[in-house]
């Protein structure tokens, strides 16, 4: 029989890539969509799957809507990707961030427990939960957590709620602890997309300079298309377990800038970028580098897209979009 999945955050970056993957695998995909959606269908349109998703109204802060969504769809699998996902905003809206990311996860789990207890549950956890903790320079599933933002705290709360539902009720509940992953449909507020978008603008003569926060922060960046495959594999293990998903490589914002500007033939990027203290975090997270050894061994998952290829893919996509919208042909 055809399997079904309920995907929250369907309009976001990962929601769109995951929907495409599940549709390719023959699933019926139900996408939970807020009435006040920011992304609406832009990302799903970009991947050409909007018409194939069955949308359900709902909001993670509204328990009744989640009960309705679960009862209406009775999914085999639930992927909870919805979140207030931008770390910067979490300092300005810490309570809303917690309501959506932590309490919302509990509301969705309660709806699942009562109305679809057989459904497997995937939670979009994050490397931000580690803060600056690492063991020999790497974060593993055993590394202690020390969240450094309201976003990371809310996600850590959800992480433990998910573990607790697995341990208390025997539900198939798992956390994918994903390190940063990007794509041409990454939100423009995130540093990688901000860079690719602005580099494309500068290349096309539409802008001269842009500001960023800490250029020396390093991150472990992968491609969203690869990471949703790991989500699927995590959900299809015999035993529910948490997994880190990462590339194991780390690069600085400077590295990202260098590759992006070099790609468009502008080697002297320092002229075009200034450091704006307004973008610095109140509590900085300096470095993230994950070990996905467990995922490689148990899931047989490895990332395919390398860092330089990812940066070039994002810049090319922004160049194309800007050329189309501005009719600039250079
Ligand atoms: P994203 O593009 O920002 O998407 C977030 C999604 O959540 C959007 O579809 C948004 O819908 C939805 N949403 C926000 N508030 C909601 C609410 N109250 N009720 C229902 N839906 C709501 O994020 P992403 O990059 O795809 O990330 C997916 C998940 O993975 C998030 O939980 C994120 O925190 C987590 N994560 C991401 C990364 C990464 O590097 N991308 C790494 C680790 C973990 P609208 O269209 O209505 O705004």
mmCIF file of C-alpha atoms and ligand atoms in Angstrom:
data_model
loop_
_atom_site.group_PDB
_atom_site.id
_atom_site.type_symbol
_atom_site.label_atom_id
_atom_site.label_comp_id
_atom_site.label_asym_id
_atom_site.label_seq_id
_atom_site.Cartn_x
_atom_site.Cartn_y
_atom_site.Cartn_z
ATOM 1 C CA UNK A 1 0.000 0.000 0.000
ATOM 2 C CA UNK A 2 1.120 3.556 -0.716
ATOM 3 C CA UNK A 3 2.874 5.103 2.300
ATOM 4 C CA UNK A 4 2.076 8.570 3.542
ATOM 5 C CA UNK A 5 4.038 11.266 5.330
ATOM 6 C CA UNK A 6 2.988 14.443 7.081
ATOM 7 C CA UNK A 7 5.692 17.091 6.648
ATOM 8 C CA UNK A 8 5.607 20.212 8.818
ATOM 9 C CA UNK A 9 7.687 23.112 7.480
ATOM 10 C CA UNK A 10 6.834 21.898 3.987
ATOM 11 C CA UNK A 11 7.340 25.369 2.491
ATOM 12 C CA UNK A 12 10.887 25.727 3.850
ATOM 13 C CA UNK A 13 14.161 24.606 2.316
ATOM 14 C CA UNK A 14 14.206 21.098 3.780
ATOM 15 C CA UNK A 15 10.453 20.661 3.451
ATOM 16 C CA UNK A 16 10.712 21.194 -0.285
ATOM 17 C CA UNK A 17 13.687 18.835 -0.780
ATOM 18 C CA UNK A 18 12.161 16.178 1.474
ATOM 19 C CA UNK A 19 8.787 16.400 -0.299
ATOM 20 C CA UNK A 20 10.499 15.841 -3.618
ATOM 21 C CA UNK A 21 12.382 12.830 -2.256
ATOM 22 C CA UNK A 22 9.271 11.271 -0.701
ATOM 23 C CA UNK A 23 7.231 11.825 -3.870
ATOM 24 C CA UNK A 24 10.002 10.160 -5.893
ATOM 25 C CA UNK A 25 9.732 7.208 -3.512
ATOM 26 C CA UNK A 26 5.995 6.945 -4.170
ATOM 27 C CA UNK A 27 4.709 8.506 -0.935
ATOM 28 C CA UNK A 28 1.580 10.539 -0.508
ATOM 29 C CA UNK A 29 2.942 13.781 0.946
ATOM 30 C CA UNK A 30 0.781 15.901 3.229
ATOM 31 C CA UNK A 31 2.311 19.310 3.847
ATOM 32 C CA UNK A 32 1.346 21.317 6.914
ATOM 33 C CA UNK A 33 1.101 24.946 5.858
ATOM 34 C CA UNK A 34 0.475 28.025 7.992
ATOM 35 C CA UNK A 35 -2.134 30.426 6.719
ATOM 36 C CA UNK A 36 0.400 33.232 7.206
ATOM 37 C CA UNK A 37 3.158 31.372 5.316
ATOM 38 C CA UNK A 38 6.239 33.401 4.422
ATOM 39 C CA UNK A 39 7.672 31.112 1.784
ATOM 40 C CA UNK A 40 4.293 29.901 0.473
ATOM 41 C CA UNK A 41 4.999 27.785 -2.636
ATOM 42 C CA UNK A 42 8.245 29.413 -3.811
ATOM 43 C CA UNK A 43 10.557 26.588 -2.725
ATOM 44 C CA UNK A 44 8.214 23.796 -3.745
ATOM 45 C CA UNK A 45 7.722 25.534 -7.108
ATOM 46 C CA UNK A 46 11.499 25.794 -7.516
ATOM 47 C CA UNK A 47 11.729 22.008 -7.209
ATOM 48 C CA UNK A 48 8.607 21.485 -9.320
ATOM 49 C CA UNK A 49 6.563 19.580 -6.751
ATOM 50 C CA UNK A 50 3.830 21.969 -5.539
ATOM 51 C CA UNK A 51 1.053 20.268 -7.484
ATOM 52 C CA UNK A 52 1.906 16.868 -6.016
ATOM 53 C CA UNK A 53 1.736 17.860 -2.352
ATOM 54 C CA UNK A 54 -1.559 17.646 -0.497
ATOM 55 C CA UNK A 55 -1.670 20.683 1.807
ATOM 56 C CA UNK A 56 -3.204 20.726 5.269
ATOM 57 C CA UNK A 57 -3.795 23.928 7.233
ATOM 58 C CA UNK A 58 -1.956 24.053 10.518
ATOM 59 C CA UNK A 59 0.343 25.884 12.845
ATOM 60 C CA UNK A 60 2.707 24.366 15.400
ATOM 61 C CA UNK A 61 1.404 26.773 18.028
ATOM 62 C CA UNK A 62 -2.200 25.660 17.496
ATOM 63 C CA UNK A 63 -2.795 22.260 19.069
ATOM 64 C CA UNK A 64 -6.267 21.847 17.553
ATOM 65 C CA UNK A 65 -4.899 22.310 14.051
ATOM 66 C CA UNK A 66 -2.257 19.633 14.673
ATOM 67 C CA UNK A 67 -4.870 17.189 15.957
ATOM 68 C CA UNK A 68 -6.938 17.921 12.847
ATOM 69 C CA UNK A 69 -3.927 17.419 10.590
ATOM 70 C CA UNK A 70 -2.950 14.102 12.159
ATOM 71 C CA UNK A 71 -6.551 12.798 12.240
ATOM 72 C CA UNK A 72 -7.197 13.846 8.679
ATOM 73 C CA UNK A 73 -4.015 12.355 7.247
ATOM 74 C CA UNK A 74 -3.278 9.380 9.579
ATOM 75 C CA UNK A 75 0.292 9.347 8.286
ATOM 76 C CA UNK A 76 2.771 6.484 8.456
ATOM 77 C CA UNK A 77 5.557 8.989 9.054
ATOM 78 C CA UNK A 78 5.718 12.498 10.486
ATOM 79 C CA UNK A 79 8.667 14.784 9.709
ATOM 80 C CA UNK A 80 8.674 17.783 12.041
ATOM 81 C CA UNK A 81 10.708 20.335 10.114
ATOM 82 C CA UNK A 82 8.697 23.448 11.026
ATOM 83 C CA UNK A 83 10.521 25.936 13.188
ATOM 84 C CA UNK A 84 11.405 29.515 13.822
ATOM 85 C CA UNK A 85 14.732 28.510 12.350
ATOM 86 C CA UNK A 86 16.763 31.719 12.295
ATOM 87 C CA UNK A 87 19.149 32.010 15.253
ATOM 88 C CA UNK A 88 19.333 35.836 15.050
ATOM 89 C CA UNK A 89 15.571 36.234 15.373
ATOM 90 C CA UNK A 90 15.528 33.967 18.398
ATOM 91 C CA UNK A 91 17.165 36.681 20.520
ATOM 92 C CA UNK A 92 14.435 39.140 19.499
ATOM 93 C CA UNK A 93 11.588 36.630 19.766
ATOM 94 C CA UNK A 94 12.718 34.049 22.324
ATOM 95 C CA UNK A 95 9.253 33.206 23.605
ATOM 96 C CA UNK A 96 7.730 32.715 20.166
ATOM 97 C CA UNK A 97 10.775 30.653 19.184
ATOM 98 C CA UNK A 98 10.219 28.402 22.201
ATOM 99 C CA UNK A 99 6.457 28.196 21.604
ATOM 100 C CA UNK A 100 7.012 26.989 18.044
ATOM 101 C CA UNK A 101 10.161 24.893 18.353
ATOM 102 C CA UNK A 102 9.781 23.270 21.764
ATOM 103 C CA UNK A 103 6.134 23.446 22.849
ATOM 104 C CA UNK A 104 4.994 22.984 19.244
ATOM 105 C CA UNK A 105 6.986 19.770 18.996
ATOM 106 C CA UNK A 106 5.319 18.482 22.154
ATOM 107 C CA UNK A 107 1.871 19.391 20.792
ATOM 108 C CA UNK A 108 2.592 17.499 17.587
ATOM 109 C CA UNK A 109 3.899 14.472 19.504
ATOM 110 C CA UNK A 110 0.792 14.470 21.696
ATOM 111 C CA UNK A 111 -1.404 14.573 18.600
ATOM 112 C CA UNK A 112 0.615 11.672 17.151
ATOM 113 C CA UNK A 113 0.530 9.681 20.395
ATOM 114 C CA UNK A 114 -3.243 9.965 20.679
ATOM 115 C CA UNK A 115 -4.319 9.753 17.064
ATOM 116 C CA UNK A 116 -1.546 8.007 15.102
ATOM 117 C CA UNK A 117 0.620 6.191 17.672
ATOM 118 C CA UNK A 118 2.050 3.886 15.022
ATOM 119 C CA UNK A 119 3.432 6.829 13.028
ATOM 120 C CA UNK A 120 7.199 7.224 13.019
ATOM 121 C CA UNK A 121 8.323 10.690 14.108
ATOM 122 C CA UNK A 122 11.384 12.586 12.841
ATOM 123 C CA UNK A 123 12.551 15.716 14.654
ATOM 124 C CA UNK A 124 14.765 18.319 12.958
ATOM 125 C CA UNK A 125 17.421 18.781 15.627
ATOM 126 C CA UNK A 126 20.467 20.920 15.124
ATOM 127 C CA UNK A 127 24.210 21.149 15.709
ATOM 128 C CA UNK A 128 23.515 24.529 17.365
ATOM 129 C CA UNK A 129 22.618 22.498 20.487
ATOM 130 C CA UNK A 130 26.341 21.772 20.999
ATOM 131 C CA UNK A 131 27.342 25.420 21.279
ATOM 132 C CA UNK A 132 31.108 25.553 21.537
ATOM 133 C CA UNK A 133 31.444 22.044 23.022
ATOM 134 C CA UNK A 134 33.478 19.528 21.092
ATOM 135 C CA UNK A 135 35.669 16.525 21.665
ATOM 136 C CA UNK A 136 39.035 16.778 19.916
ATOM 137 C CA UNK A 137 37.598 19.398 17.581
ATOM 138 C CA UNK A 138 34.590 17.314 16.529
ATOM 139 C CA UNK A 139 30.981 17.009 17.660
ATOM 140 C CA UNK A 140 29.645 13.458 17.988
ATOM 141 C CA UNK A 141 26.395 11.971 19.314
ATOM 142 C CA UNK A 142 28.152 11.791 22.710
ATOM 143 C CA UNK A 143 29.351 15.406 22.889
ATOM 144 C CA UNK A 144 27.710 17.363 25.749
ATOM 145 C CA UNK A 145 25.303 20.122 24.790
ATOM 146 C CA UNK A 146 25.735 23.764 25.719
ATOM 147 C CA UNK A 147 23.243 25.785 23.662
ATOM 148 C CA UNK A 148 24.216 29.426 23.064
ATOM 149 C CA UNK A 149 20.987 30.977 21.764
ATOM 150 C CA UNK A 150 17.255 30.863 22.472
ATOM 151 C CA UNK A 151 16.947 28.940 19.183
ATOM 152 C CA UNK A 152 19.420 26.279 20.334
ATOM 153 C CA UNK A 153 17.757 26.052 23.761
ATOM 154 C CA UNK A 154 14.322 25.546 22.204
ATOM 155 C CA UNK A 155 15.709 22.854 19.900
ATOM 156 C CA UNK A 156 17.468 21.100 22.777
ATOM 157 C CA UNK A 157 14.188 21.052 24.692
ATOM 158 C CA UNK A 158 12.475 19.466 21.672
ATOM 159 C CA UNK A 159 15.349 16.977 21.351
ATOM 160 C CA UNK A 160 14.741 15.721 24.884
ATOM 161 C CA UNK A 161 10.965 15.691 24.447
ATOM 162 C CA UNK A 162 11.416 13.429 21.417
ATOM 163 C CA UNK A 163 13.776 11.108 23.332
ATOM 164 C CA UNK A 164 11.320 11.031 26.194
ATOM 165 C CA UNK A 165 8.357 10.027 24.020
ATOM 166 C CA UNK A 166 10.475 7.199 22.615
ATOM 167 C CA UNK A 167 11.464 6.027 26.098
ATOM 168 C CA UNK A 168 8.081 6.603 27.764
ATOM 169 C CA UNK A 169 5.668 5.373 25.131
ATOM 170 C CA UNK A 170 7.754 3.137 22.893
ATOM 171 C CA UNK A 171 7.018 5.352 19.902
ATOM 172 C CA UNK A 172 9.418 5.371 16.950
ATOM 173 C CA UNK A 173 10.780 8.883 17.571
ATOM 174 C CA UNK A 174 14.163 10.007 16.272
ATOM 175 C CA UNK A 175 16.335 13.100 16.188
ATOM 176 C CA UNK A 176 18.446 13.942 13.187
ATOM 177 C CA UNK A 177 21.134 16.289 14.519
ATOM 178 C CA UNK A 178 21.888 18.088 11.305
ATOM 179 C CA UNK A 179 24.786 20.436 10.780
ATOM 180 C CA UNK A 180 24.288 23.453 8.522
ATOM 181 C CA UNK A 181 22.962 22.562 5.115
ATOM 182 C CA UNK A 182 22.341 24.933 2.282
ATOM 183 C CA UNK A 183 20.989 25.083 -1.243
ATOM 184 C CA UNK A 184 19.744 27.574 -3.816
ATOM 185 C CA UNK A 185 16.497 27.814 -1.806
ATOM 186 C CA UNK A 186 18.094 28.585 1.562
ATOM 187 C CA UNK A 187 16.339 31.573 3.182
ATOM 188 C CA UNK A 188 17.980 34.886 2.280
ATOM 189 C CA UNK A 189 18.497 35.798 5.951
ATOM 190 C CA UNK A 190 21.033 32.954 6.359
ATOM 191 C CA UNK A 191 24.662 33.902 5.835
ATOM 192 C CA UNK A 192 25.390 31.515 2.958
ATOM 193 C CA UNK A 193 22.442 32.652 0.860
ATOM 194 C CA UNK A 194 23.095 36.248 1.823
ATOM 195 C CA UNK A 195 26.555 35.809 0.338
ATOM 196 C CA UNK A 196 25.463 34.008 -2.827
ATOM 197 C CA UNK A 197 22.670 36.521 -3.452
ATOM 198 C CA UNK A 198 24.886 39.565 -2.887
ATOM 199 C CA UNK A 199 27.793 38.179 -4.887
ATOM 200 C CA UNK A 200 25.410 37.647 -7.801
ATOM 201 C CA UNK A 201 24.103 41.213 -7.424
ATOM 202 C CA UNK A 202 27.615 42.640 -7.392
ATOM 203 C CA UNK A 203 28.591 40.578 -10.419
ATOM 204 C CA UNK A 204 25.581 41.954 -12.311
ATOM 205 C CA UNK A 205 26.309 45.537 -11.277
ATOM 206 C CA UNK A 206 23.192 45.759 -9.112
ATOM 207 C CA UNK A 207 25.066 46.423 -5.877
ATOM 208 C CA UNK A 208 28.561 47.295 -4.598
ATOM 209 C CA UNK A 209 28.921 46.124 -1.005
ATOM 210 C CA UNK A 210 27.208 44.221 1.769
ATOM 211 C CA UNK A 211 27.691 43.677 5.510
ATOM 212 C CA UNK A 212 28.229 40.492 7.486
ATOM 213 C CA UNK A 213 28.910 39.523 11.113
ATOM 214 C CA UNK A 214 31.862 37.450 12.287
ATOM 215 C CA UNK A 215 33.889 36.412 9.219
ATOM 216 C CA UNK A 216 36.015 33.991 11.224
ATOM 217 C CA UNK A 217 33.186 31.695 12.389
ATOM 218 C CA UNK A 218 33.550 28.251 10.918
ATOM 219 C CA UNK A 219 30.768 25.867 10.010
ATOM 220 C CA UNK A 220 30.306 22.385 8.624
ATOM 221 C CA UNK A 221 28.236 23.058 5.500
ATOM 222 C CA UNK A 222 26.524 20.391 3.429
ATOM 223 C CA UNK A 223 23.885 20.276 0.695
ATOM 224 C CA UNK A 224 20.213 20.065 1.736
ATOM 225 C CA UNK A 225 19.463 17.559 -1.040
ATOM 226 C CA UNK A 226 21.953 15.123 0.504
ATOM 227 C CA UNK A 227 20.718 15.735 4.044
ATOM 228 C CA UNK A 228 17.059 14.892 3.389
ATOM 229 C CA UNK A 229 18.245 11.483 2.164
ATOM 230 C CA UNK A 230 19.803 10.975 5.590
ATOM 231 C CA UNK A 231 16.489 11.963 7.235
ATOM 232 C CA UNK A 232 14.737 9.250 5.258
ATOM 233 C CA UNK A 233 17.347 6.641 6.172
ATOM 234 C CA UNK A 234 17.167 7.565 9.871
ATOM 235 C CA UNK A 235 13.416 6.909 9.716
ATOM 236 C CA UNK A 236 13.932 3.531 8.088
ATOM 237 C CA UNK A 237 16.205 1.866 10.620
ATOM 238 C CA UNK A 238 14.856 -1.100 12.573
ATOM 239 C CA UNK A 239 15.648 0.618 15.866
ATOM 240 C CA UNK A 240 14.855 4.305 16.507
ATOM 241 C CA UNK A 241 18.100 6.156 17.204
ATOM 242 C CA UNK A 242 19.511 9.674 16.962
ATOM 243 C CA UNK A 243 22.100 10.460 14.299
ATOM 244 C CA UNK A 244 24.443 13.308 13.468
ATOM 245 C CA UNK A 245 24.410 14.325 9.811
ATOM 246 C CA UNK A 246 27.412 16.378 8.732
ATOM 247 C CA UNK A 247 30.261 16.506 6.246
ATOM 248 C CA UNK A 248 33.115 16.474 8.779
ATOM 249 C CA UNK A 249 34.693 19.415 6.960
ATOM 250 C CA UNK A 250 34.804 22.909 8.308
ATOM 251 C CA UNK A 251 35.115 26.221 6.485
ATOM 252 C CA UNK A 252 35.018 29.841 7.555
ATOM 253 C CA UNK A 253 32.757 32.582 6.261
ATOM 254 C CA UNK A 254 35.917 33.947 4.609
ATOM 255 C CA UNK A 255 36.334 30.654 2.743
ATOM 256 C CA UNK A 256 32.733 30.883 1.556
ATOM 257 C CA UNK A 257 33.300 34.441 0.365
ATOM 258 C CA UNK A 258 36.520 33.498 -1.415
ATOM 259 C CA UNK A 259 34.950 30.640 -3.361
ATOM 260 C CA UNK A 260 31.813 32.647 -4.199
ATOM 261 C CA UNK A 261 33.642 35.753 -5.437
ATOM 262 C CA UNK A 262 36.299 33.741 -7.284
ATOM 263 C CA UNK A 263 33.520 31.899 -9.073
ATOM 264 C CA UNK A 264 32.278 35.153 -10.624
ATOM 265 C CA UNK A 265 35.796 36.405 -11.385
ATOM 266 C CA UNK A 266 36.127 38.931 -8.529
ATOM 267 C CA UNK A 267 39.163 37.862 -6.478
ATOM 268 C CA UNK A 268 39.459 41.013 -4.289
ATOM 269 C CA UNK A 269 36.273 40.423 -2.275
ATOM 270 C CA UNK A 270 37.444 42.510 0.717
ATOM 271 C CA UNK A 271 36.439 45.644 -1.239
ATOM 272 C CA UNK A 272 32.845 44.476 -1.359
ATOM 273 C CA UNK A 273 32.287 43.193 2.170
ATOM 274 C CA UNK A 274 32.264 45.099 5.447
ATOM 275 C CA UNK A 275 31.882 43.812 8.976
ATOM 276 C CA UNK A 276 28.693 45.106 10.558
ATOM 277 C CA UNK A 277 28.636 44.683 14.356
ATOM 278 C CA UNK A 278 24.813 44.594 14.195
ATOM 279 C CA UNK A 279 25.080 41.065 12.758
ATOM 280 C CA UNK A 280 27.265 39.723 15.547
ATOM 281 C CA UNK A 281 25.544 37.310 17.911
ATOM 282 C CA UNK A 282 25.154 38.243 21.606
ATOM 283 C CA UNK A 283 26.721 34.835 22.401
ATOM 284 C CA UNK A 284 28.966 33.670 19.593
ATOM 285 C CA UNK A 285 29.241 30.117 18.331
ATOM 286 C CA UNK A 286 32.710 29.870 16.881
ATOM 287 C CA UNK A 287 33.068 26.511 15.259
ATOM 288 C CA UNK A 288 31.006 23.505 14.235
ATOM 289 C CA UNK A 289 32.407 20.301 12.786
ATOM 290 C CA UNK A 290 30.422 17.095 13.037
ATOM 291 C CA UNK A 291 31.394 13.467 12.920
ATOM 292 C CA UNK A 292 28.829 11.543 10.869
ATOM 293 C CA UNK A 293 30.694 8.290 11.428
ATOM 294 C CA UNK A 294 27.651 6.622 12.963
ATOM 295 C CA UNK A 295 25.486 7.664 9.986
ATOM 296 C CA UNK A 296 28.123 6.424 7.566
ATOM 297 C CA UNK A 297 28.407 3.076 9.303
ATOM 298 C CA UNK A 298 24.752 2.364 10.112
ATOM 299 C CA UNK A 299 22.884 4.274 7.410
ATOM 300 C CA UNK A 300 25.558 3.892 4.722
ATOM 301 C CA UNK A 301 25.057 7.613 4.119
ATOM 302 C CA UNK A 302 27.739 9.928 2.821
ATOM 303 C CA UNK A 303 27.373 13.490 1.556
ATOM 304 C CA UNK A 304 27.842 13.791 -2.207
ATOM 305 C CA UNK A 305 28.100 17.531 -2.815
ATOM 306 C CA UNK A 306 31.386 19.096 -1.693
ATOM 307 C CA UNK A 307 31.797 22.586 -0.255
ATOM 308 C CA UNK A 308 33.097 24.365 -3.381
ATOM 309 C CA UNK A 309 30.420 22.778 -5.557
ATOM 310 C CA UNK A 310 27.724 23.867 -3.110
ATOM 311 C CA UNK A 311 28.909 27.486 -3.110
ATOM 312 C CA UNK A 312 29.078 27.591 -6.896
ATOM 313 C CA UNK A 313 25.619 26.003 -7.197
ATOM 314 C CA UNK A 314 24.138 28.708 -4.950
ATOM 315 C CA UNK A 315 25.839 31.585 -6.767
ATOM 316 C CA UNK A 316 24.808 30.238 -10.169
ATOM 317 C CA UNK A 317 21.197 29.896 -9.054
ATOM 318 C CA UNK A 318 21.139 33.474 -7.758
ATOM 319 C CA UNK A 319 22.734 34.776 -10.950
ATOM 320 C CA UNK A 320 20.070 33.042 -12.978
ATOM 321 C CA UNK A 321 17.227 34.293 -10.804
ATOM 322 C CA UNK A 322 18.506 37.869 -10.900
ATOM 323 C CA UNK A 323 19.041 37.755 -14.642
ATOM 324 C CA UNK A 324 15.471 36.568 -15.083
ATOM 325 C CA UNK A 325 13.931 39.124 -12.749
ATOM 326 C CA UNK A 326 16.082 42.076 -13.797
ATOM 327 C CA UNK A 327 16.530 41.110 -17.441
ATOM 328 C CA UNK A 328 20.256 41.709 -17.067
ATOM 329 C CA UNK A 329 22.242 39.868 -19.691
ATOM 330 C CA UNK A 330 25.943 40.097 -18.983
HETATM 331 P P1 LIG B 1 13.262 27.035 6.905
HETATM 332 O O1 LIG B 1 13.578 27.087 5.446
HETATM 333 O O2 LIG B 1 13.368 28.285 7.702
HETATM 334 O O3 LIG B 1 11.773 26.459 7.046
HETATM 335 C C1 LIG B 1 11.064 26.549 8.255
HETATM 336 C C2 LIG B 1 9.656 26.095 7.977
HETATM 337 O O4 LIG B 1 8.908 26.137 9.204
HETATM 338 C C3 LIG B 1 8.902 26.943 6.965
HETATM 339 O O5 LIG B 1 8.165 26.087 6.131
HETATM 340 C C4 LIG B 1 7.955 27.753 7.831
HETATM 341 O O6 LIG B 1 6.788 28.086 7.150
HETATM 342 C C5 LIG B 1 7.642 26.736 8.922
HETATM 343 N N1 LIG B 1 7.092 27.324 10.131
HETATM 344 C C6 LIG B 1 7.601 28.327 10.881
HETATM 345 N N2 LIG B 1 6.795 28.562 11.933
HETATM 346 C C7 LIG B 1 5.755 27.696 11.844
HETATM 347 C C8 LIG B 1 4.608 27.462 12.640
HETATM 348 N N3 LIG B 1 4.350 28.174 13.729
HETATM 349 N N4 LIG B 1 3.746 26.496 12.255
HETATM 350 C C9 LIG B 1 3.969 25.777 11.124
HETATM 351 N N5 LIG B 1 5.037 25.964 10.332
HETATM 352 C C10 LIG B 1 5.935 26.909 10.694
HETATM 353 O O7 LIG B 1 14.152 25.942 7.632
HETATM 354 P P2 LIG B 1 15.000 24.732 6.987
HETATM 355 O O8 LIG B 1 16.362 25.236 6.670
HETATM 356 O O9 LIG B 1 14.184 24.081 5.953
HETATM 357 O O10 LIG B 1 15.153 23.789 8.235
HETATM 358 C C11 LIG B 1 14.199 22.762 8.510
HETATM 359 C C12 LIG B 1 14.302 22.375 9.975
HETATM 360 O O11 LIG B 1 15.599 21.888 10.248
HETATM 361 C C13 LIG B 1 14.063 23.515 10.954
HETATM 362 O O12 LIG B 1 13.415 22.980 12.068
HETATM 363 C C14 LIG B 1 15.464 23.963 11.320
HETATM 364 O O13 LIG B 1 15.475 24.572 12.592
HETATM 365 C C15 LIG B 1 16.188 22.645 11.303
HETATM 366 N N6 LIG B 1 17.612 22.696 10.986
HETATM 367 C C16 LIG B 1 18.039 23.321 9.872
HETATM 368 C C17 LIG B 1 19.387 23.333 9.568
HETATM 369 C C18 LIG B 1 19.899 24.005 8.313
HETATM 370 O O14 LIG B 1 21.110 24.213 8.221
HETATM 371 N N7 LIG B 1 19.044 24.309 7.350
HETATM 372 C C19 LIG B 1 20.293 22.686 10.404
HETATM 373 C C20 LIG B 1 19.809 22.010 11.519
HETATM 374 C C21 LIG B 1 18.461 22.002 11.805
HETATM 375 P P3 LIG B 1 6.468 29.547 6.536
HETATM 376 O O15 LIG B 1 6.517 29.445 5.059
HETATM 377 O O16 LIG B 1 5.077 29.743 7.009
HETATM 378 O O17 LIG B 1 7.444 30.519 7.108
#
